[in-house]
Tab-separated table of C-alpha atoms in Angstrom:
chain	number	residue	atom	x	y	z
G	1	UNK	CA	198.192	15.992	128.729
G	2	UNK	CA	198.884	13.810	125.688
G	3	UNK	CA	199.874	17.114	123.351
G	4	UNK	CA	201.916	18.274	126.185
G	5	UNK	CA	203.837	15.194	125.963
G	6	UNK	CA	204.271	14.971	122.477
G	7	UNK	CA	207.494	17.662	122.100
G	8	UNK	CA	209.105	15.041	124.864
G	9	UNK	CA	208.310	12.252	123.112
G	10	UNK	CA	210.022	13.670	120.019
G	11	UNK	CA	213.189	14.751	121.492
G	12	UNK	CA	213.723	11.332	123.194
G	13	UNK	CA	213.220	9.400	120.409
G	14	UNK	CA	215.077	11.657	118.231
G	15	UNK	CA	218.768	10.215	117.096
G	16	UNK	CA	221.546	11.946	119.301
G	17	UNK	CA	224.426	13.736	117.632
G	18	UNK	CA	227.237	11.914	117.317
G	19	UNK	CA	230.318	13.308	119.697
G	20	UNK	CA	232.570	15.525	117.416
G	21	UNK	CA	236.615	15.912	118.533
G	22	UNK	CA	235.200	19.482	120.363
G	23	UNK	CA	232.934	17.771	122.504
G	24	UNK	CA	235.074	17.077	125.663
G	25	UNK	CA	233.480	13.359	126.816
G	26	UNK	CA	234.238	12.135	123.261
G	27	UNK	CA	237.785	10.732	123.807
G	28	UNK	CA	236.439	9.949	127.390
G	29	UNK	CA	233.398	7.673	125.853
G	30	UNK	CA	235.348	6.411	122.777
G	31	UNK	CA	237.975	4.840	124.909
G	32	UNK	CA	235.623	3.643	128.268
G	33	UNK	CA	235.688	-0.153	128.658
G	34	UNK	CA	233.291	-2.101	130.484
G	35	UNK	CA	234.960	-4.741	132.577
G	36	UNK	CA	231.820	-5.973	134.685
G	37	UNK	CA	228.671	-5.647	133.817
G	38	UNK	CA	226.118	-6.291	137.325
G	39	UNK	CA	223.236	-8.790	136.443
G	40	UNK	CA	219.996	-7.541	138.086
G	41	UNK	CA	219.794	-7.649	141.782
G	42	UNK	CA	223.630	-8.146	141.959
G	43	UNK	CA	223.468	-5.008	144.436
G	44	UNK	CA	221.473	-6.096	146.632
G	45	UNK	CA	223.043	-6.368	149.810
G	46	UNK	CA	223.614	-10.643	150.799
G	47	UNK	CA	223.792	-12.473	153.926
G	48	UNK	CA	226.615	-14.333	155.246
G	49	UNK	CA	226.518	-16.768	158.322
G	50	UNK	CA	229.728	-15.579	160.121
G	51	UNK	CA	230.986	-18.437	162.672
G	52	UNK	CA	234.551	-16.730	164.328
G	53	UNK	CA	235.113	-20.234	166.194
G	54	UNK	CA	238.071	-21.035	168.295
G	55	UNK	CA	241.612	-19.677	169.129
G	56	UNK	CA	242.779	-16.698	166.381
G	57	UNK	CA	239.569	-17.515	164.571
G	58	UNK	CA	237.815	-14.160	166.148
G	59	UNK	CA	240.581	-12.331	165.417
G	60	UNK	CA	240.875	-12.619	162.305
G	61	UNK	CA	236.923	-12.782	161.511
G	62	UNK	CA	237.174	-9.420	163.258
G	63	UNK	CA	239.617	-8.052	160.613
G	64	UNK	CA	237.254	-9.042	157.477
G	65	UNK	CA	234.363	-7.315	159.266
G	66	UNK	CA	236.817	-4.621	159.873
G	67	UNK	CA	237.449	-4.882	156.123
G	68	UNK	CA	234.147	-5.102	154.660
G	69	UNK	CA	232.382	-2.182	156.292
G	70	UNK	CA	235.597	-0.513	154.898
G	71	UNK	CA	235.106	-0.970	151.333
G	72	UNK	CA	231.336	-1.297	151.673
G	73	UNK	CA	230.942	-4.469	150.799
G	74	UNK	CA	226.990	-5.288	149.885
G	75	UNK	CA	226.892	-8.085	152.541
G	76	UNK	CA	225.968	-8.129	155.973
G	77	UNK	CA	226.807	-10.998	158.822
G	78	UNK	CA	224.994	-13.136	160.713
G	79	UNK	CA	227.222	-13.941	163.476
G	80	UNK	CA	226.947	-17.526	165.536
G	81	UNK	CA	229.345	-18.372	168.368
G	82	UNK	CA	230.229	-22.055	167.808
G	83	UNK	CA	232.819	-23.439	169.868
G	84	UNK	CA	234.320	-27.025	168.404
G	85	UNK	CA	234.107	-28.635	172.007
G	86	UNK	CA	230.360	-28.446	171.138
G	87	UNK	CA	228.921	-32.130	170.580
G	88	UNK	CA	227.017	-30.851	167.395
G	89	UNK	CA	226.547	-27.884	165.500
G	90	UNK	CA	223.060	-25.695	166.328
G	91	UNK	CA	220.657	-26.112	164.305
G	92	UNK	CA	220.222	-22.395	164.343
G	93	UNK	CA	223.586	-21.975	162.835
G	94	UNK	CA	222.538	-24.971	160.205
G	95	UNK	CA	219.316	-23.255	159.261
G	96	UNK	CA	220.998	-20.132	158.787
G	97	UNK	CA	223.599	-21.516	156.504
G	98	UNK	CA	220.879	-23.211	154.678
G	99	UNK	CA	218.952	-19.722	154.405
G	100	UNK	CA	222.040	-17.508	153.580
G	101	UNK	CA	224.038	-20.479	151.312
G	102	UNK	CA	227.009	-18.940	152.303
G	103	UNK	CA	229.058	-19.159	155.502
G	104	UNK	CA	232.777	-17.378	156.753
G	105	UNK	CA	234.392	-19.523	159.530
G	106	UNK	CA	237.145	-19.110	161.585
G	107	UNK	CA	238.722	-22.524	162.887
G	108	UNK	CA	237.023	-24.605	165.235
G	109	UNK	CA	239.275	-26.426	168.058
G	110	UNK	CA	239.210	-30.722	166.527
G	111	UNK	CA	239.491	-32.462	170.079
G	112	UNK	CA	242.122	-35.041	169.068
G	113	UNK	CA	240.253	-38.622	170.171
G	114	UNK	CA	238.069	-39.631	172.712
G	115	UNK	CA	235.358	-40.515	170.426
G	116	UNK	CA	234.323	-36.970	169.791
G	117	UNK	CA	233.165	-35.814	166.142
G	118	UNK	CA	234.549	-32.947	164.301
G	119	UNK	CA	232.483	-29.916	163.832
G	120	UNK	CA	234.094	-29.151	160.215
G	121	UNK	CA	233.040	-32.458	158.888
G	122	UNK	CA	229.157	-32.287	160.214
G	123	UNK	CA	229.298	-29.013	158.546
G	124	UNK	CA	230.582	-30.469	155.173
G	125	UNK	CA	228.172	-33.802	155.679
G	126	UNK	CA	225.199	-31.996	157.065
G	127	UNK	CA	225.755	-29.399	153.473
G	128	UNK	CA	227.008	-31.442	151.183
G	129	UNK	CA	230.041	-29.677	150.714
G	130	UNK	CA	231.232	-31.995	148.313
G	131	UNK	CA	234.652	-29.818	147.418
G	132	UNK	CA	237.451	-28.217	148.860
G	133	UNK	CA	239.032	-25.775	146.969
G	134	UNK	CA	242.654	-24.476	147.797
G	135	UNK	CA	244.471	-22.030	146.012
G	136	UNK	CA	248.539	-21.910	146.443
G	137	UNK	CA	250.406	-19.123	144.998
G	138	UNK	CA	253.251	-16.584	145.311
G	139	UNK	CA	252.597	-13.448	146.523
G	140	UNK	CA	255.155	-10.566	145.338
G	141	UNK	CA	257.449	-8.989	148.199
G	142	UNK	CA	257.738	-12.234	149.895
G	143	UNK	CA	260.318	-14.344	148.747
G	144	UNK	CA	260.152	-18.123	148.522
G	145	UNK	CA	262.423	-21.283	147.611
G	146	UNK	CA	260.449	-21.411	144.280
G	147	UNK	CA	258.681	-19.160	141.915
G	148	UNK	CA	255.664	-19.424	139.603
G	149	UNK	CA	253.541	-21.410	141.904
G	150	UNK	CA	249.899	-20.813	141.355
G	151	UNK	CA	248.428	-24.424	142.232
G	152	UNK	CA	244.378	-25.138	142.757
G	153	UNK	CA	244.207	-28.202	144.538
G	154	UNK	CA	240.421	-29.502	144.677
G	155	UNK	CA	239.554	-32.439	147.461
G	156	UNK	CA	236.955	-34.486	147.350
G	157	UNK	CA	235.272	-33.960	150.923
G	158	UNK	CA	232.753	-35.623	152.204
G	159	UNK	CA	233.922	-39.476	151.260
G	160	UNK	CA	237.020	-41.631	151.961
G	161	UNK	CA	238.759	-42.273	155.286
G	162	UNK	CA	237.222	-38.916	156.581
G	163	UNK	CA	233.464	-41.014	156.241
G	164	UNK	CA	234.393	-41.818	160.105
G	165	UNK	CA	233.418	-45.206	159.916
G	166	UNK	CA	235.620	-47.115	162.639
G	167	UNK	CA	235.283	-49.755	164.875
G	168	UNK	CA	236.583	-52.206	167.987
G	169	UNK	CA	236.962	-55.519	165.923
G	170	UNK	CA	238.179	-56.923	169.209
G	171	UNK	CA	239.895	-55.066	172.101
G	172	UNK	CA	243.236	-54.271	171.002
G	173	UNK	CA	242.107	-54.443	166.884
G	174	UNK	CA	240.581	-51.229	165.535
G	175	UNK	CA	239.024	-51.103	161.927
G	176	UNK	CA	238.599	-48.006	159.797
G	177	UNK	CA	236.676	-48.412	156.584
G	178	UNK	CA	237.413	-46.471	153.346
G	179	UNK	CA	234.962	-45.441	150.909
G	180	UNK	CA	235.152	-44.442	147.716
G	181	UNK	CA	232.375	-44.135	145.648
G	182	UNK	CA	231.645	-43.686	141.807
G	183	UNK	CA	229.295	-41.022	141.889
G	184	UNK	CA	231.153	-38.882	144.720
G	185	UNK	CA	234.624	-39.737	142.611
G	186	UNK	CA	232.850	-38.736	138.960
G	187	UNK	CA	231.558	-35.563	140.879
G	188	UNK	CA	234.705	-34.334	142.227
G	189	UNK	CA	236.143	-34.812	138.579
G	190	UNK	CA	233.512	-33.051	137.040
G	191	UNK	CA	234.133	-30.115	139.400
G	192	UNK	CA	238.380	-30.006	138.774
G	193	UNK	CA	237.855	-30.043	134.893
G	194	UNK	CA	234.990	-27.427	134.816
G	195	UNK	CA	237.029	-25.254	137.548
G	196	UNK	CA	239.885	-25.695	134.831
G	197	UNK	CA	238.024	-24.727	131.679
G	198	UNK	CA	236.046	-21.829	133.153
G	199	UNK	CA	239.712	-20.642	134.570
G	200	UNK	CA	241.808	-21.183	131.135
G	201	UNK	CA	243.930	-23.802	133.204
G	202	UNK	CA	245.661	-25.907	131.001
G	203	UNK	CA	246.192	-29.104	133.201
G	204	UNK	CA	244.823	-31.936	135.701
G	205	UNK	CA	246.736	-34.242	137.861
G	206	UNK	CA	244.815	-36.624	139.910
G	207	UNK	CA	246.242	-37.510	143.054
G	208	UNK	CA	246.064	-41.173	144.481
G	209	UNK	CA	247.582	-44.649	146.021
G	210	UNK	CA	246.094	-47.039	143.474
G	211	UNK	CA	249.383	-48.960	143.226
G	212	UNK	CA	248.575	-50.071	147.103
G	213	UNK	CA	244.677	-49.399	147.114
G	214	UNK	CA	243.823	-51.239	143.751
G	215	UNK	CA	240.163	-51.048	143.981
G	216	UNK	CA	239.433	-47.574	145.646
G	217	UNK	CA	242.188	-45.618	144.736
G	218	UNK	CA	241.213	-47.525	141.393
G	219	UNK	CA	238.228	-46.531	141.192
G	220	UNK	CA	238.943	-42.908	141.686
G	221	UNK	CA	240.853	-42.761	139.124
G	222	UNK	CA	238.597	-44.558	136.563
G	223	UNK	CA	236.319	-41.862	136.960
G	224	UNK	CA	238.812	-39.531	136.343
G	225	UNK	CA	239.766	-40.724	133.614
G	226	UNK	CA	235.967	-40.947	131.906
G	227	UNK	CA	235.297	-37.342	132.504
G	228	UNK	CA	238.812	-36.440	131.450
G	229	UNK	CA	237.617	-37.483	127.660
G	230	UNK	CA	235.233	-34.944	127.976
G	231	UNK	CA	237.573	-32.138	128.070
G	232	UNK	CA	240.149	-32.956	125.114
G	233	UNK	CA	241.441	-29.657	125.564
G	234	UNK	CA	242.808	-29.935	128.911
G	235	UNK	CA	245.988	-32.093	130.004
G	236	UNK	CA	245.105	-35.057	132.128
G	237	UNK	CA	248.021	-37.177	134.009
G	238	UNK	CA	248.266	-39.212	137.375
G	239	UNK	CA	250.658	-38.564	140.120
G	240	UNK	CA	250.996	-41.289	143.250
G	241	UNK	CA	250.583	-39.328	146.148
G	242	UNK	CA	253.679	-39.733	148.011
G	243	UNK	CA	255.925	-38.467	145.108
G	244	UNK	CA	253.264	-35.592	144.868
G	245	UNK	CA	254.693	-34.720	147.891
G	246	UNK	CA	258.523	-34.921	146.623
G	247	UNK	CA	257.421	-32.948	143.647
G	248	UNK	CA	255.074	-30.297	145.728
G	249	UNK	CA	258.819	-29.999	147.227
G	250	UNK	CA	261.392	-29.951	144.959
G	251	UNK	CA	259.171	-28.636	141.468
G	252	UNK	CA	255.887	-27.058	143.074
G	253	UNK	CA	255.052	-24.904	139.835
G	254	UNK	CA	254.489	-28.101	137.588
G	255	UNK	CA	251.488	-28.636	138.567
G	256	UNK	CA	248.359	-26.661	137.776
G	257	UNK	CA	244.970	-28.117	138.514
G	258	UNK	CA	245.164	-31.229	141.305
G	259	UNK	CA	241.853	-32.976	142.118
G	260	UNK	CA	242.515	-35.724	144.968
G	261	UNK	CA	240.240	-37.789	147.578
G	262	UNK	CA	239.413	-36.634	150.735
G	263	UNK	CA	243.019	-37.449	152.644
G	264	UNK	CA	245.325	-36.787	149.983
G	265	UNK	CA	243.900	-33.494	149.273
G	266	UNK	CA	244.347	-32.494	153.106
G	267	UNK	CA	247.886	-33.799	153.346
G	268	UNK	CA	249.083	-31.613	149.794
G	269	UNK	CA	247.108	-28.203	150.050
G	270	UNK	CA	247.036	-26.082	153.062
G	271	UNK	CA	246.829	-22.190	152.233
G	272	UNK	CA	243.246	-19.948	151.219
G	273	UNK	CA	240.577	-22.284	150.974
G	274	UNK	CA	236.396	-22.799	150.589
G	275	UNK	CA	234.151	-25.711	150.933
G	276	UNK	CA	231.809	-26.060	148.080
G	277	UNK	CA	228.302	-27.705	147.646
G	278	UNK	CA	225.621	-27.725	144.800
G	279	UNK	CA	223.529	-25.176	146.825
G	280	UNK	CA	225.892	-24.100	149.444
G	281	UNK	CA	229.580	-22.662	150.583
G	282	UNK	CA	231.575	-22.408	153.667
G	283	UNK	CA	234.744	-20.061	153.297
G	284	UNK	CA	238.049	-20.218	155.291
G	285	UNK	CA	241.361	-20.423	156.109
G	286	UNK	CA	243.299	-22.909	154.913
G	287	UNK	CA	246.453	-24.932	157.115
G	288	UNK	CA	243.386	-27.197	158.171
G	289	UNK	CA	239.973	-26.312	159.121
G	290	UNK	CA	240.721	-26.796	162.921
G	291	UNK	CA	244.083	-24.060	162.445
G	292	UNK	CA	243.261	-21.677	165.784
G	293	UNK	CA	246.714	-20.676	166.581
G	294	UNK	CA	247.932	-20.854	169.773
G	295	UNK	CA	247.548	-19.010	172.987
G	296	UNK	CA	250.316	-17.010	172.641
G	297	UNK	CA	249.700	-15.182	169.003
G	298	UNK	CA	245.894	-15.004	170.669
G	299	UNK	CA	247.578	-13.436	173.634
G	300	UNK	CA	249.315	-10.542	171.675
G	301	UNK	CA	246.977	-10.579	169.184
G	302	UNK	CA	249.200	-10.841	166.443
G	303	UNK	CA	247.664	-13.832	163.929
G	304	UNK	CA	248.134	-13.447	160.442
G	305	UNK	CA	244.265	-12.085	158.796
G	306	UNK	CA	245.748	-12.656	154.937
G	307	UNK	CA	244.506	-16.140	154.619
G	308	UNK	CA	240.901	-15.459	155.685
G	309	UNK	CA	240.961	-12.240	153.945
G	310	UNK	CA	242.175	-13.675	150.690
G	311	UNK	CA	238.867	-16.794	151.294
G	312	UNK	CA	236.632	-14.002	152.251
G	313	UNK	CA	237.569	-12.030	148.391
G	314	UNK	CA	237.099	-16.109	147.495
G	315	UNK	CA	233.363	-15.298	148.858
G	316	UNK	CA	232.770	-11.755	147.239
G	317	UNK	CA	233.495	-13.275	144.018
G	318	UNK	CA	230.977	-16.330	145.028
G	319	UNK	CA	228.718	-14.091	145.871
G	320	UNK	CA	229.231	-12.135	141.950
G	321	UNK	CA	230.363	-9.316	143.605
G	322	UNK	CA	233.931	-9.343	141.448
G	323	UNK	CA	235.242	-5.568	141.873
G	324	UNK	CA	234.980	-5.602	145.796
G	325	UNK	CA	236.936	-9.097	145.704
G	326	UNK	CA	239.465	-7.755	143.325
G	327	UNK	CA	239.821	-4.428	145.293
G	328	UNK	CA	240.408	-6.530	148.322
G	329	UNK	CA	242.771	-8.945	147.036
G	330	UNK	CA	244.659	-5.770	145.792
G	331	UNK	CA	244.972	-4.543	148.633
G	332	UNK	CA	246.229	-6.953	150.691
G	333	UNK	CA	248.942	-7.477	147.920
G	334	UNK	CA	250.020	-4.290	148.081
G	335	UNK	CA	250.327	-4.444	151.629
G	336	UNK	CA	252.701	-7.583	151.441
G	337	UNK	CA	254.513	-6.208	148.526
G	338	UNK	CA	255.322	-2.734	150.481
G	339	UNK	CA	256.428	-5.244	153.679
G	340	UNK	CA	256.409	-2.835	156.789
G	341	UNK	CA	253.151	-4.406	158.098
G	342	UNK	CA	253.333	-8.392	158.396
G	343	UNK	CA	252.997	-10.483	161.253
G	344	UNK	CA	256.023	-12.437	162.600
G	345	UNK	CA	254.994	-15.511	160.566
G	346	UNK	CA	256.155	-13.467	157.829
G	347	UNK	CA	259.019	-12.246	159.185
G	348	UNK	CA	257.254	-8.952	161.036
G	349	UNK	CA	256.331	-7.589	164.218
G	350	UNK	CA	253.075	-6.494	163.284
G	351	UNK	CA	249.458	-7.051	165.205
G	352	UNK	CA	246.722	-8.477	163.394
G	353	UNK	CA	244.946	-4.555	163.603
G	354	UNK	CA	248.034	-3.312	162.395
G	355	UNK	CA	247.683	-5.557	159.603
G	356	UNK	CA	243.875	-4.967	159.004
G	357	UNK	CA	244.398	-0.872	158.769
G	358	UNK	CA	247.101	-1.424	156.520
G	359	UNK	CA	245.098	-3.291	153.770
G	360	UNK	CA	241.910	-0.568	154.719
G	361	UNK	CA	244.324	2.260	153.733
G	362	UNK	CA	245.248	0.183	150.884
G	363	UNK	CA	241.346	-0.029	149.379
G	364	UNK	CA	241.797	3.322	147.174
């Protein structure tokens, strides 16, 4: 068997002939590029924990899905019906975050008072999702007031007045408490610069109050500052946060990279976001975690599925699955950019299906 094999063995490890101009893959293989090259086991298909929530939030869950099995996306869902009138999140859906390390989530209803705790922070307490990361920018076809805005803003989350520490001093007197802490603050920092460096971003703003809140607002920013040293290569500066605002207003595409505490960052970033941890990510759309619409766009089914589909090619890319995320952020562009299928928030009649098989056609 071992003679047999020998006439193989020679031809395989003979050197092949170099392509000459006749050979008709030469021009093919001298030109071919590789853009990404899968790591082992990147194929394999992933699991997601898929919470639609509240309101428009199984609508437009429904359109990813839609989406996904479209383009054949390698992941598959693991869907939880969480309602955010719930008094806790089940510890089924927990575990299976935990298990899969990655979640998509439709808003969940934030009952305003009444002592009642929000879902979205248990999730981000209960993970550790330590930051929120937003990512503003124009889309071509729609026009806007300004131009060039492509703005990151990255919150610290799990800290600040969103630690929910409150109480009756008296009757009448109510005290909320504040926290900011060094560690959580140094974190967050770390996070914004590396996001920036790994991104080519050129510049940092930190966000804060520390001409009113000397010591935690202070404090934030000292630990900006010490991890700012570390990258010399990157412009750091300090913005207060109500003439962030102004500026987020009247000269938007200034800014770059923001990295803010827990309030600030909720007030100044509102479009495609995900919640990140050290082991663990929840994905979603942005205009606040508890955004379900209202009865009426859930009515005549018309919400808007860009956001979430734009944080769900957020997740592919998470998950190192970078063509399928840049095929779908592709095609929803072109979608936009064509403009005969948008929903009336952008100045359409379209349904939110009409809007899903638009981008599906769009996949290529």
């Amino acid at each position: 068997m071992a003679r047999r094999s020998t006439p193989l063995l020679r031809r395989l490890l003979a050197p092949s002939p170099s392509p000459s101009a006749s050979t008709p893959l030469a021009g093919a293989v001298s030109r071919r590029t590789v853009t990404y090259m899968p790591r082992p086991g990147d194929g394999a298909p992933r699991g997601v924990t898929l919470i639609p929530g509240d309101g428009i939030g199984p609508l437009v869950t429904g359109a990813v899905r839609q989406v996904m099995e479209a383009m054949h996306a390698p992941v598959y869902f693991e869907t939880y019906e969480v309602r955010g009138d719930m008094p806790t999140v089940p510890a089924e859906v927990i575990e299976s975050i935990r298990r899969n390390k990655v979640c998509l989530k439709g808003g969940l209803a934030t009952p305003v008072g009444g002592g009642v705790s929000s879902l979205n922070m248990q999730l981000r307490k209960e993970l550790d999702l330590y930051a929120a990361l937003v990512n503003c920018f124009n889309l071509p076809g729609l026009p806007t007031r300004h131009d060039n805005v492509d703005i990151v803003v990255i919150r610290e989350n799990t800290e600040g007045e969103y630690s929910g520490l409150e109480h009756e001093v008296v009757p009448g007197v109510v005290e909320s408490l504040k926290v900011i802490t060094k560690f959580c603050s140094e974190r967050i920092a770390k996070y914004a610069f590396e996001y920036a460096f790994l991104n080519n971003r050129k510049k940092v703003t930190a966000v804060h109050k520390a001409n009113i809140m000397k010591l935690a607002d202070g404090l934030f920013l000292e630990s900006c500052r010490e991890v700012a040293k570390k990258y010399p290569g990157i412009q750091y500066n300090e913005i207060i946060v109500d003439n962030c605002c102004m500026q987020l207003v009247a000269k938007p595409e200034q800014f770059d990279v923001m990295v803010t505490p827990n309030l600030y960052g909720n007030l100044v970033a509102n479009v495609a976001a995900g919640n990140v941890g050290q082991d663990h990510a929840i994905f979603e759309q942005g205009a606040s975690a508890g955004n379900v619409g209202n009865e009426k766009i859930v009515e005549k089914k018309r919400a808007n599925p860009v956001a979430l589909l734009l944080s769900s090619a957020m997740m592919l890319r998470h998950l190192q699955f970078p063509s399928f995320a840049d095929r779908l952020e592709t095609a929803v562009k072109r979608v936009i950019a064509e403009g005969k299928y948008r929903t009336k928030d952008l100045g359409g009649t379209s349904t939110t299906q009409e809007v899903t098989d638009a981008v599906i056609a769009k996949l290529g």
